[in-house]
């Protein structure tokens, strides 16, 4: 008799529920440190494993994608569609974040919190757009790999992929090397992904056990506001786009993206979720070559959850300072939050650091970030989940547009 094996998404759901239960038990039993000392380390090992394959996965899969597309014109055509999709959805995300933030604020639901005396935000130096642009170009290839600077890794992949195409037959050895190395990394990636229930269980138990009090704290309504905006964006923009452009029904879309969403929710890193997102996009029918290009780019520059969070947090922190934003200032928030989200790295907590850029543009003291610092992980779980959902939706839409273009020809 053959035993039926549970599919990965089912295993992940079970792990998630078990994590919440264990976390609650530890929280109410007053032993949250049990999860910190004995469970979280396994989650950290798992996230480290994912991070360790992210650079080779992005580098090799992007180069292979570019090489198999056969010419840089096709890469350019996919590139501009991808960036246009990401920019438009991010601008919509900002508007949703601002509208909901204003509704909550107008209804007096945001608490008026004051900064604790002497609290200062250490990450107060914020970078601007030009710094981000210059920072995209590596001066040392190995340095980009060592620091896992994903924007730089993408630029390197574009240059190397383009050069392999330009070199023609002489580059055959390089082509074969890339495709063989990627086959090996893919096997490793599949193995690491199969361990994800362990990562989800341990991280969830730790978050619930250690943040339980904060969930019930004074920031609950600000969190609620952000999560409603995340949900509206996921349903109205992403699943709508997947349906309208790629013909994938919302149910199928969320079912297919589920493993990556849950994984992003628990790991709070789009970059670390990349291997899982690739799997999900493939199962949903996205073209593999196109996903190899769109997903790493998305995990680096497409951060709609982060943009929503920055808009909601800006309105909330402005209220705490006794400021109310004018329409002109809100437009500035849309522009700066869009740029800040592009510059946000796909790692845990990066969106909070980039929030400094938006606050500075609004004249809100950057130290105010300390008010939400303690619960940032709870915001981060939702925003990373949304970020990754957007990447998968983008891969589906761009695949569909390219397929239509090919069919026309
Ligand atoms: N953690 C988010 C991500 O990886 C970035 C952020 O902090 O907003 O997508």
mmCIF file of C-alpha atoms and ligand atoms in Angstrom:
data_model
loop_
_atom_site.group_PDB
_atom_site.id
_atom_site.type_symbol
_atom_site.label_atom_id
_atom_site.label_comp_id
_atom_site.label_asym_id
_atom_site.label_seq_id
_atom_site.Cartn_x
_atom_site.Cartn_y
_atom_site.Cartn_z
ATOM 1 C CA UNK A 1 0.000 0.000 0.000
ATOM 2 C CA UNK A 2 1.404 3.382 -0.904
ATOM 3 C CA UNK A 3 1.027 6.115 1.689
ATOM 4 C CA UNK A 4 -0.256 9.414 0.294
ATOM 5 C CA UNK A 5 2.269 12.154 0.957
ATOM 6 C CA UNK A 6 1.046 15.569 2.032
ATOM 7 C CA UNK A 7 1.804 18.289 -0.503
ATOM 8 C CA UNK A 8 4.164 21.078 0.524
ATOM 9 C CA UNK A 9 1.475 23.784 0.916
ATOM 10 C CA UNK A 10 -0.508 21.445 3.197
ATOM 11 C CA UNK A 11 2.608 20.708 5.236
ATOM 12 C CA UNK A 12 3.243 24.444 5.495
ATOM 13 C CA UNK A 13 -0.302 25.155 6.739
ATOM 14 C CA UNK A 14 0.022 22.429 9.368
ATOM 15 C CA UNK A 15 3.397 23.868 10.398
ATOM 16 C CA UNK A 16 1.906 27.359 10.598
ATOM 17 C CA UNK A 17 -0.991 26.277 12.812
ATOM 18 C CA UNK A 18 1.298 24.170 15.010
ATOM 19 C CA UNK A 19 3.647 27.169 15.307
ATOM 20 C CA UNK A 20 0.821 29.463 16.435
ATOM 21 C CA UNK A 21 -0.382 26.884 18.981
ATOM 22 C CA UNK A 22 3.086 26.271 20.424
ATOM 23 C CA UNK A 23 3.770 30.024 20.443
ATOM 24 C CA UNK A 24 0.553 30.733 22.344
ATOM 25 C CA UNK A 25 1.297 27.978 24.852
ATOM 26 C CA UNK A 26 4.758 29.407 25.506
ATOM 27 C CA UNK A 27 3.358 32.930 25.702
ATOM 28 C CA UNK A 28 0.658 32.100 28.248
ATOM 29 C CA UNK A 29 2.952 29.761 30.185
ATOM 30 C CA UNK A 30 5.352 32.711 30.494
ATOM 31 C CA UNK A 31 8.240 30.936 28.786
ATOM 32 C CA UNK A 32 8.684 32.804 25.477
ATOM 33 C CA UNK A 33 12.446 32.393 25.840
ATOM 34 C CA UNK A 34 11.985 28.676 25.143
ATOM 35 C CA UNK A 35 11.089 29.566 21.558
ATOM 36 C CA UNK A 36 13.927 32.096 21.328
ATOM 37 C CA UNK A 37 16.507 29.645 22.657
ATOM 38 C CA UNK A 38 15.400 26.347 21.172
ATOM 39 C CA UNK A 39 13.058 26.903 18.223
ATOM 40 C CA UNK A 40 14.166 30.122 16.535
ATOM 41 C CA UNK A 41 17.721 28.825 15.914
ATOM 42 C CA UNK A 42 16.281 26.165 13.572
ATOM 43 C CA UNK A 43 14.294 28.829 11.754
ATOM 44 C CA UNK A 44 17.455 30.897 11.474
ATOM 45 C CA UNK A 45 19.374 27.929 10.036
ATOM 46 C CA UNK A 46 16.652 27.498 7.462
ATOM 47 C CA UNK A 47 16.554 31.189 6.491
ATOM 48 C CA UNK A 48 20.366 31.180 6.312
ATOM 49 C CA UNK A 49 20.246 28.215 3.930
ATOM 50 C CA UNK A 50 17.847 30.082 1.681
ATOM 51 C CA UNK A 51 19.939 33.230 1.804
ATOM 52 C CA UNK A 52 23.019 31.250 0.957
ATOM 53 C CA UNK A 53 21.556 30.005 -2.316
ATOM 54 C CA UNK A 54 19.918 33.304 -3.267
ATOM 55 C CA UNK A 55 22.973 34.797 -4.981
ATOM 56 C CA UNK A 56 23.726 31.744 -7.162
ATOM 57 C CA UNK A 57 20.015 31.265 -7.905
ATOM 58 C CA UNK A 58 19.557 34.875 -9.056
ATOM 59 C CA UNK A 59 22.835 35.044 -10.935
ATOM 60 C CA UNK A 60 22.593 31.704 -12.739
ATOM 61 C CA UNK A 61 18.861 31.721 -13.402
ATOM 62 C CA UNK A 62 18.968 35.255 -14.804
ATOM 63 C CA UNK A 63 21.954 34.542 -17.032
ATOM 64 C CA UNK A 64 20.363 31.328 -18.221
ATOM 65 C CA UNK A 65 17.071 33.117 -18.839
ATOM 66 C CA UNK A 66 18.786 35.829 -20.902
ATOM 67 C CA UNK A 67 20.867 33.334 -22.877
ATOM 68 C CA UNK A 68 17.887 31.154 -23.714
ATOM 69 C CA UNK A 69 15.896 34.202 -24.848
ATOM 70 C CA UNK A 70 18.512 34.416 -27.564
ATOM 71 C CA UNK A 71 18.639 38.194 -28.084
ATOM 72 C CA UNK A 72 18.855 41.307 -25.992
ATOM 73 C CA UNK A 73 15.809 42.816 -27.743
ATOM 74 C CA UNK A 74 13.582 40.228 -26.091
ATOM 75 C CA UNK A 75 15.256 40.922 -22.736
ATOM 76 C CA UNK A 76 14.546 44.633 -23.252
ATOM 77 C CA UNK A 77 10.920 43.969 -24.147
ATOM 78 C CA UNK A 78 10.406 41.853 -21.018
ATOM 79 C CA UNK A 79 12.403 44.342 -18.943
ATOM 80 C CA UNK A 80 10.295 47.395 -19.687
ATOM 81 C CA UNK A 81 7.017 45.503 -19.251
ATOM 82 C CA UNK A 82 8.205 44.197 -15.896
ATOM 83 C CA UNK A 83 9.326 47.599 -14.644
ATOM 84 C CA UNK A 84 6.099 49.240 -15.887
ATOM 85 C CA UNK A 85 3.990 46.607 -14.078
ATOM 86 C CA UNK A 86 5.952 47.055 -10.874
ATOM 87 C CA UNK A 87 5.886 50.871 -10.930
ATOM 88 C CA UNK A 88 2.157 51.096 -11.673
ATOM 89 C CA UNK A 89 1.174 48.590 -8.994
ATOM 90 C CA UNK A 90 3.422 50.324 -6.453
ATOM 91 C CA UNK A 91 1.823 53.704 -7.146
ATOM 92 C CA UNK A 92 -1.640 52.115 -6.699
ATOM 93 C CA UNK A 93 -0.410 50.520 -3.452
ATOM 94 C CA UNK A 94 0.602 53.957 -2.138
ATOM 95 C CA UNK A 95 -2.825 55.370 -2.943
ATOM 96 C CA UNK A 96 -4.559 52.455 -1.172
ATOM 97 C CA UNK A 97 -2.257 52.906 1.845
ATOM 98 C CA UNK A 98 -2.944 56.642 1.997
ATOM 99 C CA UNK A 99 -6.709 56.298 1.597
ATOM 100 C CA UNK A 100 -6.968 53.688 4.350
ATOM 101 C CA UNK A 101 -4.559 55.596 6.590
ATOM 102 C CA UNK A 102 -6.719 58.689 6.201
ATOM 103 C CA UNK A 103 -9.937 56.776 6.849
ATOM 104 C CA UNK A 104 -8.527 55.316 10.077
ATOM 105 C CA UNK A 105 -7.023 58.626 11.076
ATOM 106 C CA UNK A 106 -10.186 60.558 10.246
ATOM 107 C CA UNK A 107 -12.205 58.150 12.379
ATOM 108 C CA UNK A 108 -9.816 58.828 15.265
ATOM 109 C CA UNK A 109 -8.658 55.204 15.344
ATOM 110 C CA UNK A 110 -4.938 55.948 15.388
ATOM 111 C CA UNK A 111 -3.524 56.361 18.910
ATOM 112 C CA UNK A 112 -1.596 59.546 19.730
ATOM 113 C CA UNK A 113 1.673 58.156 21.005
ATOM 114 C CA UNK A 114 4.648 60.126 22.231
ATOM 115 C CA UNK A 115 8.264 59.197 21.806
ATOM 116 C CA UNK A 116 9.789 57.865 25.018
ATOM 117 C CA UNK A 117 12.258 60.349 26.433
ATOM 118 C CA UNK A 118 15.735 59.984 24.957
ATOM 119 C CA UNK A 119 14.611 57.451 22.330
ATOM 120 C CA UNK A 120 16.600 57.963 19.158
ATOM 121 C CA UNK A 121 16.622 56.122 15.883
ATOM 122 C CA UNK A 122 20.111 54.940 15.092
ATOM 123 C CA UNK A 123 19.474 54.255 11.441
ATOM 124 C CA UNK A 124 18.639 57.927 10.952
ATOM 125 C CA UNK A 125 20.828 58.303 7.877
ATOM 126 C CA UNK A 126 18.634 57.686 4.886
ATOM 127 C CA UNK A 127 19.745 57.277 1.301
ATOM 128 C CA UNK A 128 18.175 59.129 -1.609
ATOM 129 C CA UNK A 129 17.250 57.932 -5.064
ATOM 130 C CA UNK A 130 20.511 59.004 -6.741
ATOM 131 C CA UNK A 131 22.512 57.052 -4.125
ATOM 132 C CA UNK A 132 20.405 53.986 -4.923
ATOM 133 C CA UNK A 133 21.035 54.465 -8.650
ATOM 134 C CA UNK A 134 24.801 54.791 -8.228
ATOM 135 C CA UNK A 135 24.801 51.871 -5.784
ATOM 136 C CA UNK A 136 23.314 49.581 -8.453
ATOM 137 C CA UNK A 137 26.601 49.450 -10.331
ATOM 138 C CA UNK A 138 29.258 47.321 -8.640
ATOM 139 C CA UNK A 139 32.871 48.381 -8.545
ATOM 140 C CA UNK A 140 33.836 44.886 -7.498
ATOM 141 C CA UNK A 141 31.949 41.815 -8.667
ATOM 142 C CA UNK A 142 32.931 39.620 -5.727
ATOM 143 C CA UNK A 143 31.979 42.292 -3.253
ATOM 144 C CA UNK A 144 28.436 42.254 -4.681
ATOM 145 C CA UNK A 145 28.262 38.477 -4.202
ATOM 146 C CA UNK A 146 29.775 38.535 -0.727
ATOM 147 C CA UNK A 147 27.387 41.241 0.489
ATOM 148 C CA UNK A 148 24.459 39.682 -1.417
ATOM 149 C CA UNK A 149 23.695 43.089 -2.909
ATOM 150 C CA UNK A 150 20.841 41.919 -5.129
ATOM 151 C CA UNK A 151 20.518 45.007 -7.344
ATOM 152 C CA UNK A 152 24.204 44.693 -8.179
ATOM 153 C CA UNK A 153 23.884 40.931 -8.747
ATOM 154 C CA UNK A 154 21.056 41.616 -11.218
ATOM 155 C CA UNK A 155 23.172 44.190 -13.074
ATOM 156 C CA UNK A 156 26.063 41.679 -13.228
ATOM 157 C CA UNK A 157 23.710 38.977 -14.559
ATOM 158 C CA UNK A 158 22.411 41.361 -17.244
ATOM 159 C CA UNK A 159 25.934 42.279 -18.348
ATOM 160 C CA UNK A 160 27.222 38.711 -18.336
ATOM 161 C CA UNK A 161 24.120 37.302 -20.045
ATOM 162 C CA UNK A 162 24.281 40.019 -22.722
ATOM 163 C CA UNK A 163 27.989 39.418 -23.252
ATOM 164 C CA UNK A 164 27.520 35.660 -23.645
ATOM 165 C CA UNK A 165 24.953 36.358 -26.363
ATOM 166 C CA UNK A 166 27.231 38.881 -28.028
ATOM 167 C CA UNK A 167 30.214 36.486 -28.008
ATOM 168 C CA UNK A 168 28.268 33.920 -30.061
ATOM 169 C CA UNK A 169 29.828 30.483 -30.598
ATOM 170 C CA UNK A 170 32.947 31.271 -28.627
ATOM 171 C CA UNK A 171 30.793 31.450 -25.480
ATOM 172 C CA UNK A 172 29.437 27.903 -25.834
ATOM 173 C CA UNK A 173 31.545 26.647 -22.951
ATOM 174 C CA UNK A 174 30.232 29.429 -20.715
ATOM 175 C CA UNK A 175 26.646 28.651 -21.752
ATOM 176 C CA UNK A 176 27.069 24.986 -20.894
ATOM 177 C CA UNK A 177 28.712 25.853 -17.604
ATOM 178 C CA UNK A 178 25.857 28.159 -16.598
ATOM 179 C CA UNK A 179 23.188 25.634 -17.481
ATOM 180 C CA UNK A 180 24.980 22.779 -15.706
ATOM 181 C CA UNK A 181 25.678 24.864 -12.581
ATOM 182 C CA UNK A 182 22.069 26.014 -12.514
ATOM 183 C CA UNK A 183 20.834 22.409 -12.696
ATOM 184 C CA UNK A 184 22.896 21.635 -9.593
ATOM 185 C CA UNK A 185 21.687 24.723 -7.712
ATOM 186 C CA UNK A 186 18.102 23.892 -8.635
ATOM 187 C CA UNK A 187 18.417 20.457 -7.022
ATOM 188 C CA UNK A 188 19.844 22.034 -3.892
ATOM 189 C CA UNK A 189 17.090 24.630 -3.906
ATOM 190 C CA UNK A 190 14.393 21.957 -4.095
ATOM 191 C CA UNK A 191 15.935 20.157 -1.158
ATOM 192 C CA UNK A 192 16.049 23.326 0.951
ATOM 193 C CA UNK A 193 12.456 24.200 0.032
ATOM 194 C CA UNK A 194 11.340 20.760 1.178
ATOM 195 C CA UNK A 195 12.532 21.782 4.654
ATOM 196 C CA UNK A 196 10.327 24.888 4.727
ATOM 197 C CA UNK A 197 7.690 23.474 7.132
ATOM 198 C CA UNK A 198 10.433 23.385 9.789
ATOM 199 C CA UNK A 199 11.296 27.027 9.089
ATOM 200 C CA UNK A 200 7.645 28.100 9.155
ATOM 201 C CA UNK A 201 6.880 26.236 12.391
ATOM 202 C CA UNK A 202 9.864 27.513 14.356
ATOM 203 C CA UNK A 203 9.621 31.139 13.179
ATOM 204 C CA UNK A 204 5.874 31.311 13.785
ATOM 205 C CA UNK A 205 6.139 29.859 17.287
ATOM 206 C CA UNK A 206 8.832 32.408 18.111
ATOM 207 C CA UNK A 207 6.915 35.413 16.740
ATOM 208 C CA UNK A 208 3.692 34.491 18.537
ATOM 209 C CA UNK A 209 5.451 33.724 21.836
ATOM 210 C CA UNK A 210 7.535 36.891 21.868
ATOM 211 C CA UNK A 211 5.227 39.447 20.207
ATOM 212 C CA UNK A 212 1.920 38.320 21.733
ATOM 213 C CA UNK A 213 1.725 41.324 24.042
ATOM 214 C CA UNK A 214 2.478 43.790 21.314
ATOM 215 C CA UNK A 215 -0.289 42.473 19.073
ATOM 216 C CA UNK A 216 -2.743 43.421 21.778
ATOM 217 C CA UNK A 217 -0.964 46.697 22.420
ATOM 218 C CA UNK A 218 -1.787 50.216 21.357
ATOM 219 C CA UNK A 219 -0.606 49.717 17.796
ATOM 220 C CA UNK A 220 -3.183 47.029 16.996
ATOM 221 C CA UNK A 221 -5.338 49.437 14.972
ATOM 222 C CA UNK A 222 -2.412 50.745 12.970
ATOM 223 C CA UNK A 223 -1.520 47.138 12.195
ATOM 224 C CA UNK A 224 -5.114 46.404 11.268
ATOM 225 C CA UNK A 225 -5.141 49.380 8.903
ATOM 226 C CA UNK A 226 -1.973 48.150 7.152
ATOM 227 C CA UNK A 227 -3.272 44.577 6.890
ATOM 228 C CA UNK A 228 -6.605 45.678 5.407
ATOM 229 C CA UNK A 229 -4.671 47.689 2.811
ATOM 230 C CA UNK A 230 -2.402 44.685 2.091
ATOM 231 C CA UNK A 231 -5.457 42.468 1.586
ATOM 232 C CA UNK A 232 -7.251 44.977 -0.667
ATOM 233 C CA UNK A 233 -4.158 45.337 -2.826
ATOM 234 C CA UNK A 234 -3.627 41.568 -3.092
ATOM 235 C CA UNK A 235 -7.211 40.917 -4.125
ATOM 236 C CA UNK A 236 -8.079 44.004 -6.179
ATOM 237 C CA UNK A 237 -4.766 44.544 -7.943
ATOM 238 C CA UNK A 238 -2.765 41.296 -8.065
ATOM 239 C CA UNK A 239 -5.433 38.671 -8.433
ATOM 240 C CA UNK A 240 -7.338 41.013 -10.776
ATOM 241 C CA UNK A 241 -4.228 41.470 -12.928
ATOM 242 C CA UNK A 242 -3.601 37.706 -12.967
ATOM 243 C CA UNK A 243 -7.188 37.144 -14.081
ATOM 244 C CA UNK A 244 -7.378 39.988 -16.585
ATOM 245 C CA UNK A 245 -4.015 39.458 -18.259
ATOM 246 C CA UNK A 246 -3.110 35.813 -17.654
ATOM 247 C CA UNK A 247 -6.569 34.263 -17.287
ATOM 248 C CA UNK A 248 -5.755 32.751 -13.880
ATOM 249 C CA UNK A 249 -8.753 32.839 -11.540
ATOM 250 C CA UNK A 250 -8.251 34.523 -8.128
ATOM 251 C CA UNK A 251 -8.773 31.229 -6.306
ATOM 252 C CA UNK A 252 -6.235 29.432 -8.444
ATOM 253 C CA UNK A 253 -3.849 32.358 -8.134
ATOM 254 C CA UNK A 254 -3.878 32.479 -4.341
ATOM 255 C CA UNK A 255 -3.810 28.688 -4.094
ATOM 256 C CA UNK A 256 -0.803 28.544 -6.395
ATOM 257 C CA UNK A 257 1.034 31.403 -4.670
ATOM 258 C CA UNK A 258 0.159 30.148 -1.198
ATOM 259 C CA UNK A 259 3.418 28.379 -0.348
ATOM 260 C CA UNK A 260 5.476 31.470 -1.222
ATOM 261 C CA UNK A 261 3.049 33.787 0.616
ATOM 262 C CA UNK A 262 3.217 31.802 3.837
ATOM 263 C CA UNK A 263 6.925 31.439 3.526
ATOM 264 C CA UNK A 264 7.376 35.188 3.004
ATOM 265 C CA UNK A 265 5.046 35.837 5.947
ATOM 266 C CA UNK A 266 7.205 33.830 8.302
ATOM 267 C CA UNK A 267 10.675 34.601 6.912
ATOM 268 C CA UNK A 268 10.065 38.347 6.259
ATOM 269 C CA UNK A 269 12.481 38.249 3.339
ATOM 270 C CA UNK A 270 11.486 38.429 -0.339
ATOM 271 C CA UNK A 271 15.026 37.491 -1.343
ATOM 272 C CA UNK A 272 15.016 34.364 0.822
ATOM 273 C CA UNK A 273 11.563 33.426 -0.534
ATOM 274 C CA UNK A 274 12.767 33.625 -4.127
ATOM 275 C CA UNK A 275 13.338 29.877 -4.586
ATOM 276 C CA UNK A 276 9.790 29.180 -3.346
ATOM 277 C CA UNK A 277 8.311 31.957 -5.529
ATOM 278 C CA UNK A 278 9.975 30.401 -8.582
ATOM 279 C CA UNK A 279 8.329 27.102 -7.809
ATOM 280 C CA UNK A 280 4.905 28.709 -7.354
ATOM 281 C CA UNK A 281 5.143 30.809 -10.532
ATOM 282 C CA UNK A 282 6.128 27.716 -12.500
ATOM 283 C CA UNK A 283 3.176 25.740 -11.142
ATOM 284 C CA UNK A 284 0.825 28.599 -11.971
ATOM 285 C CA UNK A 285 1.962 28.424 -15.589
ATOM 286 C CA UNK A 286 4.387 31.357 -15.846
ATOM 287 C CA UNK A 287 7.091 30.959 -18.465
ATOM 288 C CA UNK A 288 10.247 29.738 -16.722
ATOM 289 C CA UNK A 289 12.629 31.958 -18.693
ATOM 290 C CA UNK A 290 10.511 34.991 -17.967
ATOM 291 C CA UNK A 291 10.144 34.118 -14.271
ATOM 292 C CA UNK A 292 13.908 33.738 -14.073
ATOM 293 C CA UNK A 293 14.079 37.398 -15.023
ATOM 294 C CA UNK A 294 10.969 38.906 -13.412
ATOM 295 C CA UNK A 295 11.097 37.247 -9.984
ATOM 296 C CA UNK A 296 14.633 38.234 -8.903
ATOM 297 C CA UNK A 297 13.980 41.747 -10.184
ATOM 298 C CA UNK A 298 10.679 41.809 -8.272
ATOM 299 C CA UNK A 299 12.262 40.499 -5.082
ATOM 300 C CA UNK A 300 14.643 43.450 -5.327
ATOM 301 C CA UNK A 301 12.606 46.404 -6.566
ATOM 302 C CA UNK A 302 8.920 45.469 -6.282
ATOM 303 C CA UNK A 303 7.803 46.159 -2.730
ATOM 304 C CA UNK A 304 4.139 47.156 -2.712
ATOM 305 C CA UNK A 305 3.606 45.915 0.835
ATOM 306 C CA UNK A 306 6.514 48.086 1.907
ATOM 307 C CA UNK A 307 5.027 51.081 0.074
ATOM 308 C CA UNK A 308 1.663 50.581 1.830
ATOM 309 C CA UNK A 309 3.381 50.256 5.187
ATOM 310 C CA UNK A 310 5.371 53.439 4.590
ATOM 311 C CA UNK A 311 2.226 55.403 3.702
ATOM 312 C CA UNK A 312 0.225 54.140 6.692
ATOM 313 C CA UNK A 313 3.176 54.655 9.054
ATOM 314 C CA UNK A 314 3.761 58.181 7.717
ATOM 315 C CA UNK A 315 0.146 59.206 8.377
ATOM 316 C CA UNK A 316 0.222 57.605 11.816
ATOM 317 C CA UNK A 317 3.536 59.175 12.840
ATOM 318 C CA UNK A 318 2.455 62.561 11.464
ATOM 319 C CA UNK A 319 -0.615 62.334 13.711
ATOM 320 C CA UNK A 320 1.607 61.511 16.677
ATOM 321 C CA UNK A 321 3.549 64.731 15.920
ATOM 322 C CA UNK A 322 0.310 66.692 15.696
ATOM 323 C CA UNK A 323 0.694 67.214 11.944
ATOM 324 C CA UNK A 324 -1.922 66.616 9.299
ATOM 325 C CA UNK A 325 -0.776 66.117 5.733
ATOM 326 C CA UNK A 326 -2.036 68.280 2.881
ATOM 327 C CA UNK A 327 -2.955 66.837 -0.533
ATOM 328 C CA UNK A 328 0.347 68.106 -1.961
ATOM 329 C CA UNK A 329 2.255 66.381 0.825
ATOM 330 C CA UNK A 330 0.354 63.162 0.155
ATOM 331 C CA UNK A 331 1.435 63.269 -3.474
ATOM 332 C CA UNK A 332 5.006 63.665 -2.226
ATOM 333 C CA UNK A 333 4.419 60.602 -0.023
ATOM 334 C CA UNK A 334 3.305 58.585 -3.086
ATOM 335 C CA UNK A 335 6.451 59.564 -4.997
ATOM 336 C CA UNK A 336 8.923 59.101 -2.139
ATOM 337 C CA UNK A 337 7.316 55.865 -0.880
ATOM 338 C CA UNK A 338 7.433 54.442 -4.435
ATOM 339 C CA UNK A 339 11.124 55.322 -4.717
ATOM 340 C CA UNK A 340 11.874 54.206 -1.156
ATOM 341 C CA UNK A 341 10.212 50.846 -1.760
ATOM 342 C CA UNK A 342 12.312 50.344 -4.906
ATOM 343 C CA UNK A 343 15.445 51.026 -2.880
ATOM 344 C CA UNK A 344 14.368 48.637 -0.117
ATOM 345 C CA UNK A 345 16.388 45.422 -0.003
ATOM 346 C CA UNK A 346 14.370 42.194 0.123
ATOM 347 C CA UNK A 347 15.473 41.392 3.637
ATOM 348 C CA UNK A 348 13.884 41.508 7.040
ATOM 349 C CA UNK A 349 13.235 45.002 8.386
ATOM 350 C CA UNK A 350 14.651 46.906 5.404
ATOM 351 C CA UNK A 351 11.371 48.748 4.779
ATOM 352 C CA UNK A 352 11.522 50.373 8.197
ATOM 353 C CA UNK A 353 14.973 51.762 7.451
ATOM 354 C CA UNK A 354 13.758 53.226 4.156
ATOM 355 C CA UNK A 355 10.785 54.759 5.963
ATOM 356 C CA UNK A 356 13.304 57.330 7.177
ATOM 357 C CA UNK A 357 13.493 58.692 3.617
ATOM 358 C CA UNK A 358 9.722 59.284 3.480
ATOM 359 C CA UNK A 359 9.598 60.834 6.942
ATOM 360 C CA UNK A 360 12.448 63.176 6.087
ATOM 361 C CA UNK A 361 10.655 64.338 2.957
ATOM 362 C CA UNK A 362 7.627 65.141 5.133
ATOM 363 C CA UNK A 363 9.623 66.968 7.793
ATOM 364 C CA UNK A 364 8.663 64.373 10.404
ATOM 365 C CA UNK A 365 11.492 63.672 12.892
ATOM 366 C CA UNK A 366 13.103 60.388 11.899
ATOM 367 C CA UNK A 367 13.406 59.375 15.549
ATOM 368 C CA UNK A 368 9.625 58.845 15.513
ATOM 369 C CA UNK A 369 10.352 55.466 13.917
ATOM 370 C CA UNK A 370 11.126 54.257 17.433
ATOM 371 C CA UNK A 371 7.372 54.327 18.155
ATOM 372 C CA UNK A 372 6.758 51.441 15.759
ATOM 373 C CA UNK A 373 10.178 49.829 16.024
ATOM 374 C CA UNK A 374 9.078 47.150 18.513
ATOM 375 C CA UNK A 375 6.312 45.750 16.346
ATOM 376 C CA UNK A 376 7.968 46.203 12.994
ATOM 377 C CA UNK A 377 8.218 42.461 12.468
ATOM 378 C CA UNK A 378 4.426 42.193 12.558
ATOM 379 C CA UNK A 379 4.112 44.831 9.826
ATOM 380 C CA UNK A 380 6.985 43.177 7.976
ATOM 381 C CA UNK A 381 5.321 39.755 7.857
ATOM 382 C CA UNK A 382 2.325 41.153 5.979
ATOM 383 C CA UNK A 383 4.279 43.477 3.721
ATOM 384 C CA UNK A 384 6.750 40.764 2.646
ATOM 385 C CA UNK A 385 3.845 38.416 1.940
ATOM 386 C CA UNK A 386 2.309 41.077 -0.315
ATOM 387 C CA UNK A 387 5.653 41.887 -1.961
ATOM 388 C CA UNK A 388 6.125 38.262 -2.986
ATOM 389 C CA UNK A 389 2.520 37.912 -4.196
ATOM 390 C CA UNK A 390 3.168 40.907 -6.460
ATOM 391 C CA UNK A 391 6.286 39.324 -7.913
ATOM 392 C CA UNK A 392 4.370 36.159 -8.820
ATOM 393 C CA UNK A 393 1.498 38.154 -10.309
ATOM 394 C CA UNK A 394 4.056 40.148 -12.331
ATOM 395 C CA UNK A 395 5.674 36.958 -13.653
ATOM 396 C CA UNK A 396 2.277 35.649 -14.775
ATOM 397 C CA UNK A 397 1.241 38.892 -16.480
ATOM 398 C CA UNK A 398 4.539 39.449 -18.298
ATOM 399 C CA UNK A 399 4.504 35.780 -19.444
ATOM 400 C CA UNK A 400 1.001 36.271 -20.824
ATOM 401 C CA UNK A 401 1.932 39.521 -22.614
ATOM 402 C CA UNK A 402 4.979 37.916 -24.201
ATOM 403 C CA UNK A 403 2.955 34.851 -25.252
ATOM 404 C CA UNK A 404 0.379 37.139 -26.903
ATOM 405 C CA UNK A 405 3.129 39.007 -28.696
ATOM 406 C CA UNK A 406 4.641 35.738 -29.947
ATOM 407 C CA UNK A 407 1.230 34.485 -31.083
ATOM 408 C CA UNK A 408 0.659 37.703 -33.074
ATOM 409 C CA UNK A 409 3.948 37.185 -34.878
HETATM 410 N N1 LIG B 1 11.043 42.436 4.401
HETATM 411 C C1 LIG B 1 10.603 43.037 3.175
HETATM 412 C C2 LIG B 1 10.911 42.121 2.018
HETATM 413 O O1 LIG B 1 11.838 41.356 2.072
HETATM 414 C C3 LIG B 1 11.215 44.367 2.938
HETATM 415 C C4 LIG B 1 10.721 45.309 3.979
HETATM 416 O O2 LIG B 1 11.256 45.305 5.089
HETATM 417 O O3 LIG B 1 9.774 46.045 3.700
HETATM 418 O O4 LIG B 1 10.225 42.152 1.025
#
